[in-house]
Amino acid sequence: MRELVFALEYEPGCNRVADALADHPDARVRSLSLHATAEQLWRVDHASGSPDALDAIEDAFLTSDYYADCLATEDCSATQTTRVLDSTDDTLVLYSDWERTPTCASVPHIARDHLGDGVLFETRHEGRHYTWRLIHSGEGDMAAFFDALKVAVGDCAQMEMLRTAETTASMGGADEKHGVLSPEQEAALQAAVEHGYYESPREVDVGTLAEHLDVPRSTLTYRLRRAEEHLAKQHVAGEQSPEETPATR
């Protein structure tokens, strides 16, 4: 089995959920479950953020002209249903069911066409940065998948490859830093340290650092969050590892 991780960076106005998240940088949406057949897709998503952010996310899911995961740039006449399963002050759980038409395209359906059946999907959406993690057999045509995805996305989003590896290698352990962080994430972290982003007080803000690296602010924010998340988990895992018992004489 192989793991494939990539991201779509949506342009303003191309995805209602991305627009809502861009207006609320501390909010995020992650998939709890995502399944697709040839003609249908259904998923459960968990959103977190402030009450205002959750209202905007809920509105984006419920009132979009067409399903948020559809890559069509115009109304594709698909049938969709979205329901709120749970809601609190800082979390929102949404169920979506989408019956596609021949003009529809989505990451899961393109993956089915080129990577085969049985692909597992996991998503994470922060700002305009929409990250997809796919687990697949490795027997499909990866180049054809990305070619078809590029055509479907068009000018609405930029694609960024984050990782591709055997699942056993990519999930090996906390010490395998380079198997977890992408080169882009490592570069973002190094630049942040060198330019004083982690100094107190900060010597540079994320906007200025993004301009220096010539990347969108949301992209840099995402890369730093993922790098920080990995380092934090690595540290905690090291702290919780049992210490070696001193040898007795």
mmCIF file of C-alpha atoms in Angstrom:
data_model
loop_
_atom_site.group_PDB
_atom_site.id
_atom_site.type_symbol
_atom_site.label_atom_id
_atom_site.label_comp_id
_atom_site.label_asym_id
_atom_site.label_seq_id
_atom_site.Cartn_x
_atom_site.Cartn_y
_atom_site.Cartn_z
ATOM 1 C CA MET A 1 0.000 0.000 0.000
ATOM 2 C CA ARG A 2 1.146 3.534 -0.717
ATOM 3 C CA GLU A 3 0.392 6.859 0.863
ATOM 4 C CA LEU A 4 -0.161 9.991 -1.224
ATOM 5 C CA VAL A 5 -0.519 13.427 0.355
ATOM 6 C CA PHE A 6 -1.119 16.589 -1.655
ATOM 7 C CA ALA A 7 -2.830 19.934 -1.198
ATOM 8 C CA LEU A 8 -5.033 22.264 -3.208
ATOM 9 C CA GLU A 9 -4.615 25.996 -2.577
ATOM 10 C CA TYR A 10 -7.925 27.551 -3.668
ATOM 11 C CA GLU A 11 -8.176 30.958 -5.274
ATOM 12 C CA PRO A 12 -10.757 33.376 -3.769
ATOM 13 C CA GLY A 13 -14.285 32.738 -4.966
ATOM 14 C CA CYS A 14 -13.631 29.176 -6.153
ATOM 15 C CA ASN A 15 -14.716 27.257 -3.057
ATOM 16 C CA ARG A 16 -17.219 28.524 -0.494
ATOM 17 C CA VAL A 17 -15.740 26.499 2.354
ATOM 18 C CA ALA A 18 -12.220 27.746 1.566
ATOM 19 C CA ASP A 19 -13.499 31.332 1.511
ATOM 20 C CA ALA A 20 -15.187 30.878 4.912
ATOM 21 C CA LEU A 21 -12.052 29.346 6.419
ATOM 22 C CA ALA A 22 -9.835 32.072 4.957
ATOM 23 C CA ASP A 23 -11.983 34.635 6.785
ATOM 24 C CA HIS A 24 -11.495 32.685 10.048
ATOM 25 C CA PRO A 25 -7.823 31.567 10.188
ATOM 26 C CA ASP A 26 -8.200 29.693 13.492
ATOM 27 C CA ALA A 27 -10.966 27.410 12.160
ATOM 28 C CA ARG A 28 -10.446 24.087 10.424
ATOM 29 C CA VAL A 29 -12.426 21.201 8.981
ATOM 30 C CA ARG A 30 -11.284 17.567 8.956
ATOM 31 C CA SER A 31 -12.999 14.491 7.602
ATOM 32 C CA LEU A 32 -14.163 11.819 10.022
ATOM 33 C CA SER A 33 -15.292 9.508 7.229
ATOM 34 C CA LEU A 34 -15.277 9.766 3.430
ATOM 35 C CA HIS A 35 -16.548 7.174 0.930
ATOM 36 C CA ALA A 36 -17.163 7.256 -2.815
ATOM 37 C CA THR A 37 -18.720 5.010 -5.426
ATOM 38 C CA ALA A 38 -18.744 5.675 -9.161
ATOM 39 C CA GLU A 39 -21.849 7.879 -8.919
ATOM 40 C CA GLN A 40 -22.028 8.986 -5.284
ATOM 41 C CA LEU A 41 -19.981 10.447 -2.469
ATOM 42 C CA TRP A 42 -20.833 10.754 1.196
ATOM 43 C CA ARG A 43 -18.776 12.061 4.080
ATOM 44 C CA VAL A 44 -18.840 13.234 7.691
ATOM 45 C CA ASP A 45 -16.796 16.312 8.606
ATOM 46 C CA HIS A 46 -15.771 17.806 11.943
ATOM 47 C CA ALA A 47 -15.315 21.582 12.040
ATOM 48 C CA SER A 48 -13.777 23.508 14.920
ATOM 49 C CA GLY A 49 -13.509 27.236 15.565
ATOM 50 C CA SER A 50 -15.289 30.221 17.029
ATOM 51 C CA PRO A 51 -19.106 30.486 16.874
ATOM 52 C CA ASP A 52 -18.814 33.025 14.035
ATOM 53 C CA ALA A 53 -16.490 30.716 12.113
ATOM 54 C CA LEU A 54 -18.800 27.737 12.551
ATOM 55 C CA ASP A 55 -21.774 29.787 11.366
ATOM 56 C CA ALA A 56 -19.839 30.718 8.220
ATOM 57 C CA ILE A 57 -18.729 27.108 7.619
ATOM 58 C CA GLU A 58 -22.249 25.771 8.135
ATOM 59 C CA ASP A 59 -23.638 28.367 5.750
ATOM 60 C CA ALA A 60 -21.006 27.461 3.143
ATOM 61 C CA PHE A 61 -21.935 23.776 3.335
ATOM 62 C CA LEU A 62 -25.698 24.297 3.382
ATOM 63 C CA THR A 63 -26.176 27.085 0.835
ATOM 64 C CA SER A 64 -23.528 26.435 -1.837
ATOM 65 C CA ASP A 65 -24.959 26.257 -5.354
ATOM 66 C CA TYR A 66 -23.247 22.896 -5.770
ATOM 67 C CA TYR A 67 -21.359 20.494 -3.537
ATOM 68 C CA ALA A 68 -18.158 21.914 -2.091
ATOM 69 C CA ASP A 69 -16.041 18.917 -3.174
ATOM 70 C CA CYS A 70 -17.145 19.181 -6.799
ATOM 71 C CA LEU A 71 -14.353 20.623 -8.914
ATOM 72 C CA ALA A 72 -16.737 21.946 -11.561
ATOM 73 C CA THR A 73 -16.576 25.730 -11.811
ATOM 74 C CA GLU A 74 -20.281 26.084 -12.576
ATOM 75 C CA ASP A 75 -23.481 24.464 -11.321
ATOM 76 C CA CYS A 76 -23.203 20.795 -12.313
ATOM 77 C CA SER A 77 -26.886 19.982 -11.514
ATOM 78 C CA ALA A 78 -25.863 17.319 -9.011
ATOM 79 C CA THR A 79 -28.109 16.342 -6.103
ATOM 80 C CA GLN A 80 -26.686 17.035 -2.677
ATOM 81 C CA THR A 81 -27.878 16.810 0.905
ATOM 82 C CA THR A 82 -26.061 18.247 3.914
ATOM 83 C CA ARG A 83 -27.259 17.893 7.496
ATOM 84 C CA VAL A 84 -25.914 19.042 10.844
ATOM 85 C CA LEU A 85 -25.361 15.997 13.056
ATOM 86 C CA ASP A 86 -24.012 17.824 16.098
ATOM 87 C CA SER A 87 -23.264 21.389 17.111
ATOM 88 C CA THR A 88 -21.637 23.045 20.141
ATOM 89 C CA ASP A 89 -20.070 26.455 20.761
ATOM 90 C CA ASP A 90 -16.770 25.389 19.187
ATOM 91 C CA THR A 91 -17.484 22.262 17.099
ATOM 92 C CA LEU A 92 -19.746 21.282 14.243
ATOM 93 C CA VAL A 93 -20.323 17.839 12.712
ATOM 94 C CA LEU A 94 -21.786 17.720 9.204
ATOM 95 C CA TYR A 95 -23.031 14.844 7.042
ATOM 96 C CA SER A 96 -23.016 15.313 3.264
ATOM 97 C CA ASP A 97 -24.359 13.059 0.518
ATOM 98 C CA TRP A 98 -23.712 13.905 -3.139
ATOM 99 C CA GLU A 99 -25.064 12.209 -6.263
ATOM 100 C CA ARG A 100 -22.947 13.382 -9.164
ATOM 101 C CA THR A 101 -23.751 14.013 -12.814
ATOM 102 C CA PRO A 102 -21.514 13.335 -15.850
ATOM 103 C CA THR A 103 -20.173 16.900 -15.675
ATOM 104 C CA CYS A 104 -19.035 16.545 -12.054
ATOM 105 C CA ALA A 105 -15.483 15.813 -10.954
ATOM 106 C CA SER A 106 -13.954 15.325 -7.526
ATOM 107 C CA VAL A 107 -10.699 14.092 -6.024
ATOM 108 C CA PRO A 108 -12.229 10.754 -4.885
ATOM 109 C CA HIS A 109 -13.813 10.036 -8.258
ATOM 110 C CA ILE A 110 -10.675 10.915 -10.203
ATOM 111 C CA ALA A 111 -8.733 8.698 -7.784
ATOM 112 C CA ARG A 112 -11.143 5.816 -8.425
ATOM 113 C CA ASP A 113 -10.670 6.237 -12.169
ATOM 114 C CA HIS A 114 -6.867 6.140 -12.052
ATOM 115 C CA LEU A 115 -5.814 4.525 -8.756
ATOM 116 C CA GLY A 116 -8.476 1.812 -8.601
ATOM 117 C CA ASP A 117 -11.139 0.845 -6.102
ATOM 118 C CA GLY A 118 -10.521 0.630 -2.376
ATOM 119 C CA VAL A 119 -8.777 4.003 -2.010
ATOM 120 C CA LEU A 120 -8.985 5.461 1.508
ATOM 121 C CA PHE A 121 -9.385 9.228 1.896
ATOM 122 C CA GLU A 122 -8.613 11.677 4.688
ATOM 123 C CA THR A 123 -8.898 15.451 4.384
ATOM 124 C CA ARG A 124 -7.899 18.525 6.341
ATOM 125 C CA HIS A 125 -9.046 22.013 5.383
ATOM 126 C CA GLU A 126 -7.435 25.153 6.832
ATOM 127 C CA GLY A 127 -7.800 28.533 5.173
ATOM 128 C CA ARG A 128 -7.582 28.072 1.419
ATOM 129 C CA HIS A 129 -5.315 25.034 1.929
ATOM 130 C CA TYR A 130 -7.160 21.749 1.386
ATOM 131 C CA THR A 131 -4.979 18.717 2.135
ATOM 132 C CA TRP A 132 -5.821 15.235 0.874
ATOM 133 C CA ARG A 133 -4.268 12.021 2.191
ATOM 134 C CA LEU A 134 -4.888 8.918 0.064
ATOM 135 C CA ILE A 135 -3.997 5.320 0.839
ATOM 136 C CA HIS A 136 -4.040 3.182 -2.308
ATOM 137 C CA SER A 137 -2.714 -0.095 -3.681
ATOM 138 C CA GLY A 138 0.092 1.545 -5.652
ATOM 139 C CA GLU A 139 -0.933 -0.277 -8.822
ATOM 140 C CA GLY A 140 -2.725 2.646 -10.490
ATOM 141 C CA ASP A 141 -1.449 5.350 -12.820
ATOM 142 C CA MET A 142 -0.273 8.209 -10.591
ATOM 143 C CA ALA A 143 0.718 10.450 -13.508
ATOM 144 C CA ALA A 144 -2.707 10.056 -15.116
ATOM 145 C CA PHE A 145 -4.365 10.847 -11.780
ATOM 146 C CA PHE A 146 -2.513 14.136 -11.414
ATOM 147 C CA ASP A 147 -3.014 15.041 -15.088
ATOM 148 C CA ALA A 148 -6.777 14.529 -14.753
ATOM 149 C CA LEU A 149 -6.847 16.397 -11.440
ATOM 150 C CA LYS A 150 -4.958 19.344 -12.952
ATOM 151 C CA VAL A 151 -7.488 19.580 -15.789
ATOM 152 C CA ALA A 152 -10.437 19.381 -13.364
ATOM 153 C CA VAL A 153 -8.997 22.009 -11.010
ATOM 154 C CA GLY A 154 -8.079 24.415 -13.811
ATOM 155 C CA ASP A 155 -7.237 27.903 -12.594
ATOM 156 C CA CYS A 156 -9.221 27.566 -9.352
ATOM 157 C CA ALA A 157 -6.414 26.074 -7.280
ATOM 158 C CA GLN A 158 -2.701 25.371 -7.205
ATOM 159 C CA MET A 159 -1.577 21.828 -6.451
ATOM 160 C CA GLU A 160 1.300 20.948 -4.151
ATOM 161 C CA MET A 161 2.718 17.459 -3.638
ATOM 162 C CA LEU A 162 3.519 16.912 0.033
ATOM 163 C CA ARG A 163 4.431 13.242 0.316
ATOM 164 C CA THR A 164 4.313 9.908 -1.464
ATOM 165 C CA ALA A 165 5.733 6.780 0.117
ATOM 166 C CA GLU A 166 5.064 3.253 1.217
ATOM 167 C CA THR A 167 2.654 3.440 4.139
ATOM 168 C CA THR A 168 4.946 1.354 6.327
ATOM 169 C CA ALA A 169 7.817 3.785 5.737
ATOM 170 C CA SER A 170 5.805 6.969 6.225
ATOM 171 C CA MET A 171 4.257 5.735 9.456
ATOM 172 C CA GLY A 172 7.444 4.223 10.839
ATOM 173 C CA GLY A 173 8.146 6.361 13.865
ATOM 174 C CA ALA A 174 8.569 9.779 15.409
ATOM 175 C CA ASP A 175 12.322 9.809 14.825
ATOM 176 C CA GLU A 176 11.886 9.638 11.043
ATOM 177 C CA LYS A 177 11.642 13.396 10.671
ATOM 178 C CA HIS A 178 12.330 13.560 6.986
ATOM 179 C CA GLY A 179 9.694 10.929 6.283
ATOM 180 C CA VAL A 180 7.039 13.135 7.897
ATOM 181 C CA LEU A 181 7.896 16.715 7.043
ATOM 182 C CA SER A 182 7.831 17.698 3.401
ATOM 183 C CA PRO A 183 10.773 19.720 2.040
ATOM 184 C CA GLU A 184 8.433 22.742 1.865
ATOM 185 C CA GLN A 185 7.519 22.397 5.541
ATOM 186 C CA GLU A 186 11.164 22.070 6.560
ATOM 187 C CA ALA A 187 12.052 25.144 4.485
ATOM 188 C CA ALA A 188 9.220 27.126 6.079
ATOM 189 C CA LEU A 189 10.349 26.128 9.562
ATOM 190 C CA GLN A 190 13.987 26.983 8.849
ATOM 191 C CA ALA A 191 13.055 30.387 7.399
ATOM 192 C CA ALA A 192 10.815 31.115 10.390
ATOM 193 C CA VAL A 193 13.677 30.448 12.788
ATOM 194 C CA GLU A 194 16.238 32.385 10.762
ATOM 195 C CA HIS A 195 14.007 35.467 10.426
ATOM 196 C CA GLY A 196 12.984 35.589 14.075
ATOM 197 C CA TYR A 197 9.396 34.391 13.791
ATOM 198 C CA TYR A 198 9.790 32.398 17.008
ATOM 199 C CA GLU A 199 11.559 35.142 18.933
ATOM 200 C CA SER A 200 9.726 36.940 21.742
ATOM 201 C CA PRO A 201 8.690 39.486 20.658
ATOM 202 C CA ARG A 202 8.545 38.276 17.072
ATOM 203 C CA GLU A 203 10.933 39.954 14.652
ATOM 204 C CA VAL A 204 8.744 39.130 11.630
ATOM 205 C CA ASP A 205 5.068 38.317 11.165
ATOM 206 C CA VAL A 206 3.710 35.496 9.026
ATOM 207 C CA GLY A 207 2.619 37.883 6.264
ATOM 208 C CA THR A 208 6.104 39.341 5.820
ATOM 209 C CA LEU A 209 7.668 35.892 6.024
ATOM 210 C CA ALA A 210 5.270 34.636 3.343
ATOM 211 C CA GLU A 211 6.280 37.519 1.063
ATOM 212 C CA HIS A 212 9.940 36.669 1.627
ATOM 213 C CA LEU A 213 9.320 33.031 0.659
ATOM 214 C CA ASP A 214 7.024 34.074 -2.219
ATOM 215 C CA VAL A 215 4.144 31.837 -1.082
ATOM 216 C CA PRO A 216 0.556 32.674 -0.062
ATOM 217 C CA ARG A 217 0.113 33.524 3.604
ATOM 218 C CA SER A 218 -2.330 30.637 4.099
ATOM 219 C CA THR A 219 0.143 28.187 2.556
ATOM 220 C CA LEU A 220 2.927 29.280 4.896
ATOM 221 C CA THR A 221 0.587 29.160 7.903
ATOM 222 C CA TYR A 222 -0.391 25.610 6.984
ATOM 223 C CA ARG A 223 3.213 24.464 6.543
ATOM 224 C CA LEU A 224 4.268 25.924 9.882
ATOM 225 C CA ARG A 225 1.297 24.375 11.693
ATOM 226 C CA ARG A 226 2.054 20.926 10.287
ATOM 227 C CA ALA A 227 5.751 21.238 11.154
ATOM 228 C CA GLU A 228 4.932 22.453 14.667
ATOM 229 C CA GLU A 229 2.416 19.640 15.124
ATOM 230 C CA HIS A 230 5.000 17.039 14.164
ATOM 231 C CA LEU A 231 7.665 18.482 16.456
ATOM 232 C CA ALA A 232 5.223 18.712 19.375
ATOM 233 C CA LYS A 233 4.121 15.098 18.946
ATOM 234 C CA GLN A 234 7.727 13.994 18.579
ATOM 235 C CA HIS A 235 8.642 15.784 21.815
ATOM 236 C CA VAL A 236 5.717 14.342 23.776
ATOM 237 C CA ALA A 237 6.422 10.844 22.457
ATOM 238 C CA GLY A 238 10.036 11.205 23.597
ATOM 239 C CA GLU A 239 8.982 12.447 27.030
ATOM 240 C CA GLN A 240 6.612 9.497 27.468
ATOM 241 C CA SER A 241 9.130 6.849 26.393
ATOM 242 C CA PRO A 242 10.237 4.734 29.358
ATOM 243 C CA GLU A 243 13.730 5.585 30.499
ATOM 244 C CA GLU A 244 16.304 2.876 30.483
ATOM 245 C CA THR A 245 16.759 1.284 33.882
ATOM 246 C CA PRO A 246 20.285 1.883 35.192
ATOM 247 C CA ALA A 247 22.355 -1.254 35.287
ATOM 248 C CA THR A 248 22.819 -2.713 38.784
ATOM 249 C CA ARG A 249 26.174 -3.785 40.004
#
